[in-house]
């Protein structure tokens, strides 16, 4: 009987350890899933996610598209809006747009901009060379900034049956708060914000 009880105890301990390991593994997978999903979307354009480009196309078409801009905030005391509601650009040509943002709160805030395009089928062709959304942005109380985005639409857009008849694309951003430690908040409050600048360092250059 004591031997049977010992075996049962060992079996229970083993079961408990396996269960604990599964919980830890599932928790880790859940935390890893978000950045992995985001990376997958940015690489493939899945779910309307805009792709980051290394260089502009060498071919520019005569065909044009209307690019519309949308801006939103979730959980941050910022006023955020595009400087232009739309732009007409040639397919393959680099475009430059600006978004104005102001921190209406009474303390420094760090936020990150999530982004996508509509229609979703256009996401893999709408690419960005530079964007404030690539990094976290910190604004001091009352601080304003103009954030640029440098983008283009790949010429392959016109040969895809799902996009060739789409006359416009909407680029949408939403700023979400970024969790920071007390030390990071203190450091941010003592350091000036470094808003993104346009390529070449020029502000609000013409398209």
mmCIF file of C-alpha atoms in Angstrom:
data_model
loop_
_atom_site.group_PDB
_atom_site.id
_atom_site.type_symbol
_atom_site.label_atom_id
_atom_site.label_comp_id
_atom_site.label_asym_id
_atom_site.label_seq_id
_atom_site.Cartn_x
_atom_site.Cartn_y
_atom_site.Cartn_z
ATOM 1 C CA UNK A 1 0.000 0.000 0.000
ATOM 2 C CA UNK A 2 2.739 2.566 0.843
ATOM 3 C CA UNK A 3 4.387 1.771 -2.491
ATOM 4 C CA UNK A 4 1.111 2.346 -4.346
ATOM 5 C CA UNK A 5 0.582 5.648 -2.528
ATOM 6 C CA UNK A 6 4.130 6.731 -3.447
ATOM 7 C CA UNK A 7 3.531 5.975 -7.117
ATOM 8 C CA UNK A 8 0.257 7.902 -7.088
ATOM 9 C CA UNK A 9 1.974 10.884 -5.464
ATOM 10 C CA UNK A 10 4.744 10.848 -8.085
ATOM 11 C CA UNK A 11 2.156 10.587 -10.853
ATOM 12 C CA UNK A 12 0.247 13.563 -9.476
ATOM 13 C CA UNK A 13 3.447 15.615 -9.249
ATOM 14 C CA UNK A 14 4.392 14.726 -12.817
ATOM 15 C CA UNK A 15 0.912 15.665 -14.040
ATOM 16 C CA UNK A 16 1.094 18.974 -12.183
ATOM 17 C CA UNK A 17 4.534 19.749 -13.657
ATOM 18 C CA UNK A 18 3.336 18.936 -17.176
ATOM 19 C CA UNK A 19 0.262 21.132 -16.696
ATOM 20 C CA UNK A 20 2.385 23.999 -15.406
ATOM 21 C CA UNK A 21 4.750 23.648 -18.349
ATOM 22 C CA UNK A 22 1.864 23.765 -20.813
ATOM 23 C CA UNK A 23 0.499 26.934 -19.181
ATOM 24 C CA UNK A 24 3.929 28.619 -19.338
ATOM 25 C CA UNK A 25 4.371 27.588 -22.964
ATOM 26 C CA UNK A 26 0.919 28.834 -23.970
ATOM 27 C CA UNK A 27 1.471 32.143 -22.156
ATOM 28 C CA UNK A 28 4.780 32.664 -23.905
ATOM 29 C CA UNK A 29 3.233 31.803 -27.254
ATOM 30 C CA UNK A 30 0.433 34.309 -26.661
ATOM 31 C CA UNK A 31 2.913 37.119 -25.978
ATOM 32 C CA UNK A 32 5.048 36.143 -28.966
ATOM 33 C CA UNK A 33 2.046 35.873 -31.298
ATOM 34 C CA UNK A 34 1.412 39.630 -31.471
ATOM 35 C CA UNK A 35 4.864 40.743 -32.722
ATOM 36 C CA UNK A 36 5.117 37.685 -34.979
ATOM 37 C CA UNK A 37 1.700 38.441 -36.492
ATOM 38 C CA UNK A 38 2.638 42.104 -36.958
ATOM 39 C CA UNK A 39 5.912 41.133 -38.676
ATOM 40 C CA UNK A 40 4.089 38.673 -40.937
ATOM 41 C CA UNK A 41 1.542 41.324 -41.924
ATOM 42 C CA UNK A 42 4.214 43.933 -42.679
ATOM 43 C CA UNK A 43 6.191 41.502 -44.831
ATOM 44 C CA UNK A 44 3.218 40.202 -46.805
ATOM 45 C CA UNK A 45 0.703 43.060 -46.727
ATOM 46 C CA UNK A 46 -1.821 40.716 -45.096
ATOM 47 C CA UNK A 47 -4.813 42.258 -43.299
ATOM 48 C CA UNK A 48 -4.297 45.657 -44.951
ATOM 49 C CA UNK A 49 -0.872 46.235 -43.416
ATOM 50 C CA UNK A 50 1.436 48.549 -45.358
ATOM 51 C CA UNK A 51 4.873 47.204 -46.260
ATOM 52 C CA UNK A 52 8.191 48.953 -45.567
ATOM 53 C CA UNK A 53 10.340 49.454 -48.655
ATOM 54 C CA UNK A 54 14.098 49.850 -49.046
ATOM 55 C CA UNK A 55 14.020 51.813 -52.307
ATOM 56 C CA UNK A 56 11.568 53.547 -54.637
ATOM 57 C CA UNK A 57 10.590 51.967 -57.985
ATOM 58 C CA UNK A 58 12.640 52.776 -61.078
ATOM 59 C CA UNK A 59 9.483 52.864 -63.204
ATOM 60 C CA UNK A 60 6.832 55.593 -62.946
ATOM 61 C CA UNK A 61 3.523 55.229 -64.788
ATOM 62 C CA UNK A 62 1.314 57.935 -66.251
ATOM 63 C CA UNK A 63 -1.664 56.492 -64.382
ATOM 64 C CA UNK A 64 -2.600 58.216 -61.153
ATOM 65 C CA UNK A 65 -4.288 57.282 -57.893
ATOM 66 C CA UNK A 66 -5.981 59.348 -55.223
ATOM 67 C CA UNK A 67 -4.434 58.673 -51.826
ATOM 68 C CA UNK A 68 -6.707 59.586 -48.911
ATOM 69 C CA UNK A 69 -5.497 60.036 -45.327
ATOM 70 C CA UNK A 70 -7.160 59.185 -42.016
ATOM 71 C CA UNK A 71 -5.926 59.712 -38.430
ATOM 72 C CA UNK A 72 -7.195 58.452 -35.066
ATOM 73 C CA UNK A 73 -6.081 58.073 -31.438
ATOM 74 C CA UNK A 74 -6.920 55.456 -28.820
ATOM 75 C CA UNK A 75 -6.091 56.055 -25.173
ATOM 76 C CA UNK A 76 -3.734 59.014 -25.626
ATOM 77 C CA UNK A 77 -4.577 62.731 -25.059
ATOM 78 C CA UNK A 78 -3.334 63.732 -28.503
ATOM 79 C CA UNK A 79 -4.922 65.739 -31.291
ATOM 80 C CA UNK A 80 -3.920 63.968 -34.505
ATOM 81 C CA UNK A 81 -4.893 64.851 -38.071
ATOM 82 C CA UNK A 82 -3.486 64.761 -41.604
ATOM 83 C CA UNK A 83 -2.280 68.069 -43.054
ATOM 84 C CA UNK A 84 -3.920 67.048 -46.324
ATOM 85 C CA UNK A 85 -7.096 65.019 -46.809
ATOM 86 C CA UNK A 86 -5.891 63.522 -50.101
ATOM 87 C CA UNK A 87 -3.173 63.599 -52.740
ATOM 88 C CA UNK A 88 -3.139 62.560 -56.385
ATOM 89 C CA UNK A 89 0.081 60.713 -57.269
ATOM 90 C CA UNK A 90 1.447 58.856 -60.260
ATOM 91 C CA UNK A 91 1.859 55.135 -59.700
ATOM 92 C CA UNK A 92 5.516 54.421 -58.926
ATOM 93 C CA UNK A 93 6.327 58.015 -57.977
ATOM 94 C CA UNK A 94 7.341 58.863 -54.415
ATOM 95 C CA UNK A 95 4.820 60.892 -52.426
ATOM 96 C CA UNK A 96 5.281 62.899 -49.225
ATOM 97 C CA UNK A 97 2.476 63.583 -46.746
ATOM 98 C CA UNK A 98 2.433 65.169 -43.281
ATOM 99 C CA UNK A 99 0.392 64.534 -40.156
ATOM 100 C CA UNK A 100 0.070 67.111 -37.368
ATOM 101 C CA UNK A 101 -0.030 65.920 -33.772
ATOM 102 C CA UNK A 102 -0.246 67.722 -30.425
ATOM 103 C CA UNK A 103 -0.057 66.408 -26.870
ATOM 104 C CA UNK A 104 -2.970 68.016 -25.005
ATOM 105 C CA UNK A 105 -2.079 66.224 -21.773
ATOM 106 C CA UNK A 106 -0.146 67.486 -18.760
ATOM 107 C CA UNK A 107 2.670 64.918 -18.899
ATOM 108 C CA UNK A 108 4.952 63.315 -21.508
ATOM 109 C CA UNK A 109 3.267 60.592 -23.542
ATOM 110 C CA UNK A 110 4.868 57.880 -25.662
ATOM 111 C CA UNK A 111 2.695 56.302 -28.341
ATOM 112 C CA UNK A 112 3.020 54.098 -31.394
ATOM 113 C CA UNK A 113 1.037 54.449 -34.617
ATOM 114 C CA UNK A 114 -0.601 51.352 -36.073
ATOM 115 C CA UNK A 115 -1.477 51.582 -39.751
ATOM 116 C CA UNK A 116 -3.328 49.916 -42.620
ATOM 117 C CA UNK A 117 -4.804 50.645 -46.024
ATOM 118 C CA UNK A 118 -8.188 50.210 -47.654
ATOM 119 C CA UNK A 119 -8.850 48.300 -49.822
ATOM 120 C CA UNK A 120 -6.840 45.494 -48.214
ATOM 121 C CA UNK A 121 -5.895 44.129 -51.636
ATOM 122 C CA UNK A 122 -3.799 47.286 -52.205
ATOM 123 C CA UNK A 123 -1.683 46.808 -49.075
ATOM 124 C CA UNK A 124 1.082 44.792 -50.737
ATOM 125 C CA UNK A 125 1.569 47.526 -53.338
ATOM 126 C CA UNK A 126 1.373 50.544 -51.021
ATOM 127 C CA UNK A 127 4.839 50.812 -49.498
ATOM 128 C CA UNK A 128 6.637 53.327 -47.293
ATOM 129 C CA UNK A 129 10.245 54.457 -47.326
ATOM 130 C CA UNK A 130 9.994 56.585 -44.194
ATOM 131 C CA UNK A 131 7.284 56.843 -41.560
ATOM 132 C CA UNK A 132 6.794 58.035 -37.984
ATOM 133 C CA UNK A 133 4.983 54.733 -37.464
ATOM 134 C CA UNK A 134 8.228 52.753 -37.649
ATOM 135 C CA UNK A 135 9.230 53.857 -34.129
ATOM 136 C CA UNK A 136 7.632 55.013 -30.864
ATOM 137 C CA UNK A 137 6.992 58.767 -30.619
ATOM 138 C CA UNK A 138 7.222 60.841 -27.425
ATOM 139 C CA UNK A 139 5.644 64.288 -27.008
ATOM 140 C CA UNK A 140 6.048 66.608 -24.031
ATOM 141 C CA UNK A 141 2.990 68.376 -22.500
ATOM 142 C CA UNK A 142 1.615 70.854 -25.036
ATOM 143 C CA UNK A 143 4.188 69.903 -27.672
ATOM 144 C CA UNK A 144 3.238 69.809 -31.350
ATOM 145 C CA UNK A 145 4.990 68.088 -34.230
ATOM 146 C CA UNK A 146 4.571 67.442 -37.942
ATOM 147 C CA UNK A 147 5.275 63.807 -38.813
ATOM 148 C CA UNK A 148 6.053 62.841 -42.428
ATOM 149 C CA UNK A 149 5.395 59.669 -44.370
ATOM 150 C CA UNK A 150 7.229 58.971 -47.637
ATOM 151 C CA UNK A 151 5.411 56.414 -49.748
ATOM 152 C CA UNK A 152 4.773 55.022 -53.220
ATOM 153 C CA UNK A 153 2.452 52.592 -54.982
ATOM 154 C CA UNK A 154 4.234 49.764 -56.772
ATOM 155 C CA UNK A 155 3.560 49.707 -60.553
ATOM 156 C CA UNK A 156 2.459 46.073 -60.207
ATOM 157 C CA UNK A 157 -0.746 47.570 -58.796
ATOM 158 C CA UNK A 158 -2.122 48.025 -62.344
ATOM 159 C CA UNK A 159 -1.575 44.412 -63.396
ATOM 160 C CA UNK A 160 -3.326 42.805 -60.421
ATOM 161 C CA UNK A 161 -7.006 42.012 -61.209
ATOM 162 C CA UNK A 162 -7.907 42.811 -57.586
ATOM 163 C CA UNK A 163 -6.502 46.346 -57.684
ATOM 164 C CA UNK A 164 -6.156 47.610 -61.250
ATOM 165 C CA UNK A 165 -9.659 49.102 -61.231
ATOM 166 C CA UNK A 166 -9.391 50.646 -57.766
ATOM 167 C CA UNK A 167 -9.131 54.451 -58.268
ATOM 168 C CA UNK A 168 -8.119 55.386 -54.719
ATOM 169 C CA UNK A 169 -6.428 54.125 -51.554
ATOM 170 C CA UNK A 170 -7.000 55.226 -47.956
ATOM 171 C CA UNK A 171 -4.030 55.226 -45.578
ATOM 172 C CA UNK A 172 -5.150 55.139 -41.953
ATOM 173 C CA UNK A 173 -3.179 55.616 -38.715
ATOM 174 C CA UNK A 174 -4.151 55.123 -35.081
ATOM 175 C CA UNK A 175 -1.888 56.142 -32.191
ATOM 176 C CA UNK A 176 -1.932 53.791 -29.173
ATOM 177 C CA UNK A 177 -0.167 54.356 -25.827
ATOM 178 C CA UNK A 178 3.125 52.579 -25.162
ATOM 179 C CA UNK A 179 3.645 51.226 -21.640
ATOM 180 C CA UNK A 180 6.761 52.742 -20.060
ATOM 181 C CA UNK A 181 8.463 52.371 -16.701
ATOM 182 C CA UNK A 182 8.684 55.184 -14.166
ATOM 183 C CA UNK A 183 12.365 55.613 -15.046
ATOM 184 C CA UNK A 184 11.553 55.895 -18.726
ATOM 185 C CA UNK A 185 8.848 58.458 -17.996
ATOM 186 C CA UNK A 186 11.307 60.529 -15.939
ATOM 187 C CA UNK A 187 13.900 60.337 -18.701
ATOM 188 C CA UNK A 188 11.331 61.346 -21.308
ATOM 189 C CA UNK A 189 10.246 64.347 -19.247
ATOM 190 C CA UNK A 190 13.843 65.605 -19.100
ATOM 191 C CA UNK A 191 14.667 65.076 -22.760
ATOM 192 C CA UNK A 192 13.200 66.918 -25.773
ATOM 193 C CA UNK A 193 11.151 64.871 -28.172
ATOM 194 C CA UNK A 194 12.696 63.906 -31.477
ATOM 195 C CA UNK A 195 9.908 63.946 -34.043
ATOM 196 C CA UNK A 196 10.523 62.336 -37.393
ATOM 197 C CA UNK A 197 11.797 64.562 -40.187
ATOM 198 C CA UNK A 198 11.362 64.409 -43.932
ATOM 199 C CA UNK A 199 13.994 62.808 -46.140
ATOM 200 C CA UNK A 200 16.977 65.088 -46.580
ATOM 201 C CA UNK A 201 15.990 67.052 -43.464
ATOM 202 C CA UNK A 202 13.670 69.433 -45.290
ATOM 203 C CA UNK A 203 10.283 70.224 -43.789
ATOM 204 C CA UNK A 204 7.097 69.904 -45.812
ATOM 205 C CA UNK A 205 8.858 69.574 -49.157
ATOM 206 C CA UNK A 206 6.693 69.510 -52.274
ATOM 207 C CA UNK A 207 5.778 66.182 -53.844
#
